[in-house]
mmCIF file of C-alpha atoms and ligand atoms in Angstrom:
data_model
loop_
_atom_site.group_PDB
_atom_site.id
_atom_site.type_symbol
_atom_site.label_atom_id
_atom_site.label_comp_id
_atom_site.label_asym_id
_atom_site.label_seq_id
_atom_site.Cartn_x
_atom_site.Cartn_y
_atom_site.Cartn_z
ATOM 1 C CA MET A 11 -14.663 4.974 2.309
ATOM 2 C CA ALA A 12 -16.185 8.271 3.420
ATOM 3 C CA ASP A 13 -15.004 7.859 7.023
ATOM 4 C CA MET A 14 -11.341 7.242 6.154
ATOM 5 C CA ILE A 15 -8.885 9.197 8.230
ATOM 6 C CA GLU A 16 -7.404 12.318 6.610
ATOM 7 C CA PRO A 17 -3.792 12.043 7.830
ATOM 8 C CA ILE A 18 -2.439 15.303 6.383
ATOM 9 C CA ARG A 19 -4.161 18.637 5.941
ATOM 10 C CA TYR A 20 -3.053 22.221 5.614
ATOM 11 C CA THR A 21 -5.324 24.509 7.522
ATOM 12 C CA GLU A 22 -5.154 27.879 9.256
ATOM 13 C CA ASP A 23 -1.530 28.500 8.324
ATOM 14 C CA ARG A 24 -0.272 25.198 9.646
ATOM 15 C CA LEU A 25 0.240 21.633 8.577
ATOM 16 C CA VAL A 26 -1.828 19.308 10.715
ATOM 17 C CA MET A 27 -0.876 15.669 10.486
ATOM 18 C CA ILE A 28 -1.048 12.466 12.400
ATOM 19 C CA ASP A 29 2.143 11.548 14.276
ATOM 20 C CA GLN A 30 2.816 8.088 12.879
ATOM 21 C CA THR A 31 5.381 7.302 15.569
ATOM 22 C CA GLN A 32 2.586 7.349 18.195
ATOM 23 C CA LEU A 33 0.322 4.849 16.462
ATOM 24 C CA PRO A 34 -1.452 2.629 17.224
ATOM 25 C CA GLU A 35 -1.578 3.481 20.940
ATOM 26 C CA THR A 36 -2.325 7.171 20.447
ATOM 27 C CA VAL A 37 -3.832 9.117 17.599
ATOM 28 C CA ALA A 38 -1.839 12.308 18.144
ATOM 29 C CA TRP A 39 -1.922 15.267 15.782
ATOM 30 C CA LEU A 40 1.143 17.393 15.044
ATOM 31 C CA GLN A 41 0.804 21.035 14.133
ATOM 32 C CA LEU A 42 3.768 22.142 12.057
ATOM 33 C CA GLU A 43 4.383 25.820 11.418
ATOM 34 C CA THR A 44 7.967 25.996 10.150
ATOM 35 C CA VAL A 45 10.025 24.297 7.486
ATOM 36 C CA GLU A 46 12.403 23.052 10.186
ATOM 37 C CA GLU A 47 9.519 21.275 11.919
ATOM 38 C CA VAL A 48 8.570 19.716 8.606
ATOM 39 C CA TRP A 49 12.165 18.538 8.016
ATOM 40 C CA HIS A 50 12.310 16.919 11.463
ATOM 41 C CA ALA A 51 8.908 15.274 11.036
ATOM 42 C CA ILE A 52 10.158 13.621 7.827
ATOM 43 C CA ARG A 53 13.588 12.658 9.229
ATOM 44 C CA GLU A 54 12.094 11.193 12.423
ATOM 45 C CA MET A 55 9.439 9.339 10.425
ATOM 46 C CA ARG A 56 6.548 11.115 12.142
ATOM 47 C CA VAL A 57 5.333 11.168 8.572
ATOM 48 C CA ARG A 58 6.632 8.459 6.257
ATOM 49 C CA GLY A 59 5.715 6.703 3.041
ATOM 50 C CA ALA A 60 6.934 8.079 -0.264
ATOM 51 C CA PRO A 61 3.831 10.041 -1.433
ATOM 52 C CA ALA A 62 3.149 11.433 2.061
ATOM 53 C CA ILE A 63 6.724 12.690 2.384
ATOM 54 C CA ALA A 64 6.376 14.440 -0.987
ATOM 55 C CA MET A 65 3.140 16.191 0.018
ATOM 56 C CA VAL A 66 4.403 17.317 3.383
ATOM 57 C CA ALA A 67 7.661 18.616 1.875
ATOM 58 C CA ALA A 68 5.676 20.574 -0.728
ATOM 59 C CA TYR A 69 3.707 22.290 2.047
ATOM 60 C CA GLY A 70 6.956 22.854 3.969
ATOM 61 C CA TYR A 71 8.442 24.561 0.914
ATOM 62 C CA ALA A 72 5.408 26.856 0.601
ATOM 63 C CA MET A 73 5.535 27.590 4.345
ATOM 64 C CA ALA A 74 9.210 28.552 4.001
ATOM 65 C CA ALA A 75 8.266 30.870 1.127
ATOM 66 C CA ARG A 76 5.661 32.560 3.286
ATOM 67 C CA SER A 77 8.028 33.124 6.203
ATOM 68 C CA ALA A 78 11.027 34.140 4.038
ATOM 69 C CA GLN A 79 10.015 37.822 4.191
ATOM 70 C CA ALA A 80 11.534 38.311 0.758
ATOM 71 C CA LYS A 81 11.208 41.804 -0.654
ATOM 72 C CA THR A 82 11.276 40.764 -4.287
ATOM 73 C CA PRO A 83 10.378 37.654 -6.286
ATOM 74 C CA MET A 84 14.055 37.254 -7.218
ATOM 75 C CA GLU A 85 15.057 37.283 -3.571
ATOM 76 C CA LEU A 86 12.347 34.704 -2.807
ATOM 77 C CA GLN A 87 13.569 32.460 -5.589
ATOM 78 C CA ALA A 88 17.137 32.565 -4.250
ATOM 79 C CA ARG A 89 15.988 31.685 -0.713
ATOM 80 C CA LEU A 90 13.853 28.826 -1.942
ATOM 81 C CA ALA A 91 16.805 27.233 -3.716
ATOM 82 C CA THR A 92 18.326 26.698 -0.253
ATOM 83 C CA VAL A 93 15.002 25.450 1.146
ATOM 84 C CA LYS A 94 14.775 22.874 -1.638
ATOM 85 C CA THR A 95 18.225 21.447 -0.847
ATOM 86 C CA TYR A 96 17.401 21.467 2.855
ATOM 87 C CA LEU A 97 14.139 19.535 2.482
ATOM 88 C CA GLU A 98 15.735 17.081 0.051
ATOM 89 C CA SER A 99 18.302 16.248 2.735
ATOM 90 C CA ALA A 100 15.609 14.880 5.083
ATOM 91 C CA ARG A 101 15.622 11.363 3.575
ATOM 92 C CA PRO A 102 17.494 10.088 0.505
ATOM 93 C CA THR A 103 15.673 7.101 -1.005
ATOM 94 C CA ALA A 104 12.045 7.976 -1.797
ATOM 95 C CA VAL A 105 12.249 9.845 -5.096
ATOM 96 C CA ASN A 106 8.802 11.397 -4.564
ATOM 97 C CA LEU A 107 10.434 13.902 -2.201
ATOM 98 C CA PHE A 108 12.840 15.030 -4.945
ATOM 99 C CA TRP A 109 10.052 14.968 -7.528
ATOM 100 C CA ALA A 110 7.930 17.289 -5.347
ATOM 101 C CA MET A 111 10.841 19.658 -4.740
ATOM 102 C CA GLU A 112 11.632 19.825 -8.491
ATOM 103 C CA ARG A 113 7.987 20.547 -9.171
ATOM 104 C CA MET A 114 7.809 23.305 -6.535
ATOM 105 C CA ALA A 115 11.067 24.837 -7.838
ATOM 106 C CA ALA A 116 9.749 24.828 -11.434
ATOM 107 C CA VAL A 117 6.549 26.577 -10.326
ATOM 108 C CA THR A 118 8.604 29.091 -8.330
ATOM 109 C CA LEU A 119 10.632 29.878 -11.439
ATOM 110 C CA SER A 120 7.618 30.344 -13.676
ATOM 111 C CA LEU A 121 5.652 32.427 -11.120
ATOM 112 C CA CYS A 122 8.673 34.634 -10.379
ATOM 113 C CA ASP A 123 9.270 35.090 -14.128
ATOM 114 C CA GLU A 124 5.656 36.143 -14.592
ATOM 115 C CA ALA A 125 5.859 38.510 -11.627
ATOM 116 C CA GLN A 126 9.024 40.081 -13.009
ATOM 117 C CA LYS A 127 7.259 40.881 -16.261
ATOM 118 C CA LEU A 128 4.681 43.053 -14.494
ATOM 119 C CA ALA A 129 6.393 46.435 -14.709
ATOM 120 C CA HIS A 130 5.432 48.952 -11.976
ATOM 121 C CA ALA A 131 3.900 46.215 -9.841
ATOM 122 C CA ASP A 132 4.447 46.377 -6.089
ATOM 123 C CA GLU A 133 7.204 43.765 -5.559
ATOM 124 C CA ARG A 134 5.975 42.789 -2.085
ATOM 125 C CA GLN A 135 2.509 42.143 -3.501
ATOM 126 C CA MET A 136 4.146 40.049 -6.186
ATOM 127 C CA VAL A 137 5.935 38.001 -3.520
ATOM 128 C CA LYS A 138 2.588 37.348 -1.812
ATOM 129 C CA TRP A 139 1.141 36.291 -5.128
ATOM 130 C CA VAL A 140 4.002 33.831 -5.727
ATOM 131 C CA VAL A 141 3.599 32.415 -2.203
ATOM 132 C CA ALA A 142 -0.138 31.911 -2.792
ATOM 133 C CA GLY A 143 0.717 30.094 -6.035
ATOM 134 C CA LEU A 144 3.092 27.784 -4.163
ATOM 135 C CA PHE A 145 0.392 26.817 -1.663
ATOM 136 C CA ASP A 146 -1.930 26.112 -4.606
ATOM 137 C CA GLU A 147 0.738 23.827 -6.057
ATOM 138 C CA ALA A 148 1.177 21.944 -2.767
ATOM 139 C CA ARG A 149 -2.607 21.488 -2.596
ATOM 140 C CA ALA A 150 -2.581 20.270 -6.207
ATOM 141 C CA ILE A 151 0.072 17.658 -5.375
ATOM 142 C CA GLN A 152 -2.118 16.403 -2.540
ATOM 143 C CA ALA A 153 -5.298 16.330 -4.654
ATOM 144 C CA GLU A 154 -3.527 14.551 -7.517
ATOM 145 C CA ASP A 155 -2.206 11.950 -5.097
ATOM 146 C CA GLU A 156 -5.745 11.093 -4.051
ATOM 147 C CA THR A 157 -6.883 10.701 -7.659
ATOM 148 C CA SER A 158 -3.783 8.719 -8.667
ATOM 149 C CA CYS A 159 -4.047 6.348 -5.742
ATOM 150 C CA ARG A 160 -7.714 5.679 -6.446
ATOM 151 C CA ALA A 161 -6.770 4.849 -10.049
ATOM 152 C CA ILE A 162 -3.972 2.564 -8.815
ATOM 153 C CA GLY A 163 -6.568 0.800 -6.680
ATOM 154 C CA GLU A 164 -8.874 0.333 -9.655
ATOM 155 C CA ASN A 165 -6.000 -1.092 -11.697
ATOM 156 C CA LEU A 166 -5.046 -3.415 -8.840
ATOM 157 C CA LEU A 167 -8.633 -4.692 -8.755
ATOM 158 C CA THR A 168 -8.134 -6.127 -12.257
ATOM 159 C CA LEU A 169 -5.541 -8.465 -10.702
ATOM 160 C CA MET A 170 -7.675 -9.439 -7.702
ATOM 161 C CA HIS A 171 -10.666 -11.627 -6.982
ATOM 162 C CA ASP A 172 -13.116 -12.094 -4.165
ATOM 163 C CA GLY A 173 -11.850 -14.510 -1.531
ATOM 164 C CA MET A 174 -8.143 -14.174 -2.230
ATOM 165 C CA GLY A 175 -5.292 -13.784 0.252
ATOM 166 C CA VAL A 176 -2.719 -11.011 -0.163
ATOM 167 C CA LEU A 177 0.586 -10.522 1.602
ATOM 168 C CA THR A 178 1.835 -6.984 2.083
ATOM 169 C CA HIS A 179 4.885 -5.349 3.616
ATOM 170 C CA CYS A 180 5.532 -2.040 5.369
ATOM 171 C CA ASN A 181 2.723 0.531 5.117
ATOM 172 C CA THR A 182 1.291 1.628 1.806
ATOM 173 C CA GLY A 183 -2.146 2.771 2.925
ATOM 174 C CA THR A 184 -3.924 5.971 3.847
ATOM 175 C CA LEU A 185 -1.164 7.034 6.228
ATOM 176 C CA ALA A 186 1.458 6.852 3.467
ATOM 177 C CA THR A 187 -0.600 8.933 1.029
ATOM 178 C CA SER A 188 -3.423 11.444 1.058
ATOM 179 C CA LYS A 189 -6.240 8.884 1.148
ATOM 180 C CA TYR A 190 -6.289 5.581 -0.735
ATOM 181 C CA GLY A 191 -2.736 4.319 -0.404
ATOM 182 C CA THR A 192 -0.850 2.526 -3.146
ATOM 183 C CA ALA A 193 -0.582 -1.234 -2.593
ATOM 184 C CA LEU A 194 -3.460 -1.098 -0.091
ATOM 185 C CA ALA A 195 -5.694 0.844 -2.497
ATOM 186 C CA GLY A 196 -6.900 -2.349 -4.192
ATOM 187 C CA MET A 197 -7.791 -3.818 -0.793
ATOM 188 C CA TYR A 198 -9.836 -0.763 0.195
ATOM 189 C CA LEU A 199 -11.687 -0.775 -3.130
ATOM 190 C CA ALA A 200 -12.263 -4.532 -3.010
ATOM 191 C CA HIS A 201 -13.738 -4.111 0.465
ATOM 192 C CA GLU A 202 -15.949 -1.304 -0.843
ATOM 193 C CA ARG A 203 -17.265 -3.776 -3.460
ATOM 194 C CA GLY A 204 -18.078 -6.286 -0.774
ATOM 195 C CA TRP A 205 -15.242 -8.674 -1.647
ATOM 196 C CA HIS A 206 -13.518 -10.590 1.100
ATOM 197 C CA ILE A 207 -9.738 -10.189 0.945
ATOM 198 C CA ALA A 208 -7.600 -11.834 3.638
ATOM 199 C CA VAL A 209 -4.580 -9.608 4.117
ATOM 200 C CA PHE A 210 -1.397 -10.852 5.775
ATOM 201 C CA ALA A 211 0.624 -7.877 7.022
ATOM 202 C CA ASP A 212 4.330 -8.354 7.705
ATOM 203 C CA GLU A 213 5.268 -6.587 10.918
ATOM 204 C CA THR A 214 8.196 -4.989 9.010
ATOM 205 C CA ARG A 215 11.264 -4.857 11.220
ATOM 206 C CA PRO A 216 12.856 -2.732 12.514
ATOM 207 C CA VAL A 217 10.367 0.149 12.728
ATOM 208 C CA LEU A 218 7.247 -2.055 12.517
ATOM 209 C CA GLN A 219 5.214 -0.040 10.026
ATOM 210 C CA GLY A 220 3.266 -3.227 9.267
ATOM 211 C CA ALA A 221 2.329 -3.935 12.883
ATOM 212 C CA ARG A 222 1.783 -0.361 13.999
ATOM 213 C CA LEU A 223 0.289 1.218 10.878
ATOM 214 C CA THR A 224 -0.959 -1.305 8.287
ATOM 215 C CA ALA A 225 -2.573 -3.625 10.828
ATOM 216 C CA TRP A 226 -4.179 -0.606 12.504
ATOM 217 C CA GLU A 227 -5.552 1.058 9.420
ATOM 218 C CA LEU A 228 -6.863 -2.125 7.796
ATOM 219 C CA GLN A 229 -8.529 -3.100 11.052
ATOM 220 C CA GLN A 230 -10.105 0.381 11.250
ATOM 221 C CA ALA A 231 -11.403 -0.087 7.705
ATOM 222 C CA GLY A 232 -12.995 -3.423 8.636
ATOM 223 C CA ILE A 233 -10.699 -5.430 6.360
ATOM 224 C CA ASP A 234 -9.680 -8.964 7.376
ATOM 225 C CA VAL A 235 -6.028 -8.496 8.413
ATOM 226 C CA THR A 236 -3.670 -10.942 10.086
ATOM 227 C CA LEU A 237 -0.358 -9.749 11.463
ATOM 228 C CA ILE A 238 2.684 -11.964 10.924
ATOM 229 C CA CYS A 239 6.378 -11.609 11.728
ATOM 230 C CA ASP A 240 8.537 -10.986 8.661
ATOM 231 C CA ASN A 241 10.104 -14.441 8.926
ATOM 232 C CA MET A 242 6.686 -16.131 8.581
ATOM 233 C CA ALA A 243 6.137 -15.084 4.973
ATOM 234 C CA ALA A 244 7.502 -18.340 3.504
ATOM 235 C CA THR A 245 5.210 -20.383 5.736
ATOM 236 C CA VAL A 246 2.122 -18.401 4.771
ATOM 237 C CA MET A 247 3.020 -18.783 1.084
ATOM 238 C CA ALA A 248 3.796 -22.511 1.397
ATOM 239 C CA GLN A 249 0.440 -23.045 3.099
ATOM 240 C CA GLY A 250 -1.360 -21.487 0.126
ATOM 241 C CA LYS A 251 -2.810 -18.661 2.194
ATOM 242 C CA VAL A 252 -1.865 -15.904 -0.270
ATOM 243 C CA GLN A 253 -2.430 -15.617 -4.012
ATOM 244 C CA ALA A 254 -0.512 -12.366 -4.486
ATOM 245 C CA VAL A 255 2.096 -10.167 -2.836
ATOM 246 C CA MET A 256 1.396 -6.423 -3.104
ATOM 247 C CA VAL A 257 3.958 -3.843 -2.036
ATOM 248 C CA GLY A 258 4.650 -0.175 -2.638
ATOM 249 C CA ALA A 259 7.809 1.526 -3.890
ATOM 250 C CA ASP A 260 10.099 4.357 -2.936
ATOM 251 C CA ARG A 261 11.957 4.612 -6.235
ATOM 252 C CA ILE A 262 11.571 2.734 -9.507
ATOM 253 C CA ALA A 263 14.626 2.921 -11.761
ATOM 254 C CA ALA A 264 14.467 3.141 -15.568
ATOM 255 C CA ASN A 265 14.808 -0.645 -15.957
ATOM 256 C CA GLY A 266 12.073 -1.419 -13.396
ATOM 257 C CA ASP A 267 14.371 -2.273 -10.475
ATOM 258 C CA THR A 268 12.460 -1.108 -7.391
ATOM 259 C CA ALA A 269 13.613 0.221 -4.047
ATOM 260 C CA ASN A 270 11.156 -0.410 -1.238
ATOM 261 C CA LYS A 271 11.208 -1.119 2.488
ATOM 262 C CA ILE A 272 13.927 -3.520 3.619
ATOM 263 C CA GLY A 273 12.615 -7.070 3.316
ATOM 264 C CA THR A 274 10.789 -6.509 0.033
ATOM 265 C CA HIS A 275 13.509 -8.190 -2.051
ATOM 266 C CA GLY A 276 13.304 -11.316 0.093
ATOM 267 C CA LEU A 277 9.531 -11.458 -0.383
ATOM 268 C CA ALA A 278 9.977 -11.222 -4.154
ATOM 269 C CA VAL A 279 12.426 -14.152 -4.110
ATOM 270 C CA LEU A 280 9.961 -16.183 -2.046
ATOM 271 C CA ALA A 281 6.969 -15.261 -4.221
ATOM 272 C CA ASN A 282 8.867 -16.322 -7.355
ATOM 273 C CA HIS A 283 9.863 -19.588 -5.667
ATOM 274 C CA PHE A 284 6.242 -20.350 -4.831
ATOM 275 C CA GLY A 285 4.875 -19.120 -8.193
ATOM 276 C CA ILE A 286 2.877 -16.317 -6.544
ATOM 277 C CA PRO A 287 2.535 -13.015 -8.459
ATOM 278 C CA PHE A 288 4.578 -10.184 -6.989
ATOM 279 C CA TYR A 289 3.053 -6.754 -7.670
ATOM 280 C CA VAL A 290 4.549 -3.317 -7.045
ATOM 281 C CA ALA A 291 1.985 -0.487 -6.829
ATOM 282 C CA ALA A 292 3.166 3.097 -7.166
ATOM 283 C CA PRO A 293 2.266 6.425 -8.762
ATOM 284 C CA LEU A 294 4.333 7.803 -11.635
ATOM 285 C CA SER A 295 5.955 10.235 -9.193
ATOM 286 C CA THR A 296 7.877 7.207 -7.881
ATOM 287 C CA PHE A 297 9.471 6.548 -11.298
ATOM 288 C CA ASP A 298 13.033 7.804 -11.578
ATOM 289 C CA LEU A 299 14.014 7.488 -15.212
ATOM 290 C CA ALA A 300 17.300 9.318 -14.587
ATOM 291 C CA THR A 301 18.479 6.375 -12.487
ATOM 292 C CA PRO A 302 19.370 3.525 -14.848
ATOM 293 C CA ASN A 303 19.034 0.616 -12.422
ATOM 294 C CA GLY A 304 18.737 -0.386 -8.803
ATOM 295 C CA ALA A 305 22.494 -0.344 -8.178
ATOM 296 C CA ALA A 306 22.428 3.439 -8.639
ATOM 297 C CA ILE A 307 19.726 4.020 -6.002
ATOM 298 C CA VAL A 308 20.950 5.593 -2.753
ATOM 299 C CA ILE A 309 19.786 3.457 0.158
ATOM 300 C CA GLU A 310 19.192 5.226 3.441
ATOM 301 C CA GLU A 311 20.973 3.777 6.472
ATOM 302 C CA ARG A 312 19.289 4.614 9.736
ATOM 303 C CA ASP A 313 20.268 4.847 13.374
ATOM 304 C CA GLU A 314 21.496 1.527 14.783
ATOM 305 C CA ARG A 315 19.264 2.046 17.828
ATOM 306 C CA GLU A 316 16.265 1.123 15.656
ATOM 307 C CA ILE A 317 17.703 -2.417 15.916
ATOM 308 C CA THR A 318 19.491 -2.464 19.256
ATOM 309 C CA GLU A 319 16.940 -0.437 21.243
ATOM 310 C CA PRO A 320 13.581 -0.754 19.503
ATOM 311 C CA PHE A 321 11.066 1.595 21.106
ATOM 312 C CA GLY A 322 13.483 2.449 23.907
ATOM 313 C CA LYS A 323 14.143 -1.120 25.113
ATOM 314 C CA ARG A 324 17.711 -2.415 24.767
ATOM 315 C CA ILE A 325 17.687 -5.906 23.226
ATOM 316 C CA ALA A 326 21.259 -6.347 21.961
ATOM 317 C CA PRO A 327 24.661 -6.384 23.649
ATOM 318 C CA ALA A 328 26.479 -3.097 24.123
ATOM 319 C CA GLU A 329 28.845 -2.147 21.316
ATOM 320 C CA ILE A 330 27.479 -4.776 18.922
ATOM 321 C CA GLN A 331 28.102 -3.939 15.264
ATOM 322 C CA VAL A 332 24.891 -3.110 13.415
ATOM 323 C CA TYR A 333 23.925 -2.688 9.762
ATOM 324 C CA ASN A 334 20.567 -0.944 9.239
ATOM 325 C CA PRO A 335 19.670 -0.229 5.603
ATOM 326 C CA ALA A 336 16.089 1.055 5.514
ATOM 327 C CA PHE A 337 15.365 -0.143 1.962
ATOM 328 C CA ASP A 338 16.414 -2.833 -0.484
ATOM 329 C CA VAL A 339 16.189 -3.167 -4.248
ATOM 330 C CA THR A 340 14.064 -5.817 -5.914
ATOM 331 C CA PRO A 341 15.472 -6.684 -9.358
ATOM 332 C CA HIS A 342 12.889 -6.173 -12.084
ATOM 333 C CA GLU A 343 13.079 -9.840 -13.112
ATOM 334 C CA LEU A 344 11.279 -10.744 -9.896
ATOM 335 C CA ILE A 345 8.395 -8.296 -10.422
ATOM 336 C CA SER A 346 5.256 -9.666 -12.091
ATOM 337 C CA ALA A 347 3.852 -6.196 -12.760
ATOM 338 C CA ILE A 348 4.117 -2.575 -11.718
ATOM 339 C CA VAL A 349 0.663 -1.092 -11.183
ATOM 340 C CA THR A 350 0.319 2.663 -11.712
ATOM 341 C CA GLU A 351 -2.495 5.175 -12.114
ATOM 342 C CA ARG A 352 -1.986 4.909 -15.886
ATOM 343 C CA GLY A 353 -2.211 1.152 -16.116
ATOM 344 C CA VAL A 354 -0.421 -2.108 -15.435
ATOM 345 C CA LEU A 355 3.108 -2.826 -16.748
ATOM 346 C CA PRO A 356 3.551 -6.584 -16.825
ATOM 347 C CA ARG A 357 7.122 -7.954 -16.502
ATOM 348 C CA PRO A 358 8.801 -4.534 -16.382
ATOM 349 C CA ASP A 359 12.229 -4.184 -17.963
ATOM 350 C CA LEU A 360 13.987 -1.329 -19.758
ATOM 351 C CA ALA A 361 12.015 -1.850 -22.984
ATOM 352 C CA VAL A 362 8.618 -2.167 -21.281
ATOM 353 C CA MET A 363 9.352 0.815 -19.031
ATOM 354 C CA SER A 364 10.564 2.969 -21.953
ATOM 355 C CA ALA A 365 7.520 2.174 -24.099
ATOM 356 C CA PHE A 366 5.182 2.925 -21.183
ATOM 357 C CA THR A 367 6.869 6.107 -19.986
ATOM 358 C CA GLY A 368 7.203 7.312 -23.580
ATOM 359 C CA ARG A 369 3.419 7.087 -23.917
ATOM 360 C CA TRP A 370 2.589 9.110 -20.799
ATOM 361 C CA SER A 371 5.247 11.753 -21.245
ATOM 362 C CA SER A 372 4.187 12.591 -24.810
HETATM 363 O O1 MRU B 21 10.727 4.182 5.683
HETATM 364 P P1 MRU B 21 9.307 4.364 5.206
HETATM 365 O O2 MRU B 21 8.297 3.900 6.184
HETATM 366 O O3 MRU B 21 9.062 5.762 4.707
HETATM 367 O O4 MRU B 21 9.222 3.405 3.969
HETATM 368 C C1 MRU B 21 8.019 3.357 3.239
HETATM 369 C C2 MRU B 21 7.966 2.246 2.299
HETATM 370 O O5 MRU B 21 8.918 1.581 2.002
HETATM 371 C C3 MRU B 21 6.676 2.067 1.617
HETATM 372 O O6 MRU B 21 6.459 0.734 1.343
HETATM 373 C C4 MRU B 21 6.726 2.884 0.322
HETATM 374 O O7 MRU B 21 7.067 4.238 0.604
HETATM 375 C C5 MRU B 21 5.502 2.936 -0.384
HETATM 376 S S1 MRU B 21 4.437 4.092 0.396
HETATM 377 C C6 MRU B 21 2.998 4.144 -0.405
#
């Protein structure tokens, strides 16, 4: 695993990250220096995947703090309230973005409070100190993501065996996180153990994260991956080629209902029909206990050209009506287990979720 790509790093006053829209043809690196560039990179899906969006937004927030030229900690705090709302507006569904912004805002508050208490201190020096603390927090979010995803992978391994087939959707690997991925973490760790796992990757219409990103990164890692069109999932399941479906999540509501890339719900219906376990893998930062159920999750709708003109080539009649929700919600009844860094929650529902979240929040 040592030679895995490091898709996001903050170095020399800039955020350096792989431009996911260029893959797999070109491995191009973006160098982002302003919060506006970070916002656009998230909105245009140059970086995507719930944990990756959270990390990048956290760095963007710290970068905005550095360039705010605030004279006092109080002034900095006021400016960052606007930055938080701005970054949160980049994409609506993945709760990790909002989680990261809440966390950065809480750290801002506590650092500014501490700075205020230092009577006679040079206020500009205090601002610099707060900014340094915000970069530390962004780095902590990234480091914790790596540890959490590795733990998710270890927990996924308890549900896997050598020689099995796994179907996955969208991209939940290195590119979507800091290193190990979520649903792909078990596959990386299984490979590290010398197990053979045959992965079937849905191409994932309309933006093709499966074809462009998952197929690419699993191939790079030397894992047996077969690309299929989304509408081939039932055939692969009926033919007995897969013994589990493993997907990620963008937001998990209090009752276990899970928003993930459009097409996930259909896979869960199919998996239940064929008696194949359907696993959701996600860190706790994807849990949104303030949202009671899937019906309350805001689903992003994206530009119709993703469907009518994929990758710049018109494939549909002019003026055709288009509906392009980027995510769907899988009802918790269809989920065999949610796999987190703190363990596996079988058959998640409100009671199971409450007991589990009660344990880790206390
Ligand atoms: O629109 P995207 O590509 O950001 O959607 C990403 C997904 O739906 C992933 O499956 C999910 O974020 C899990 S990422 C580890």
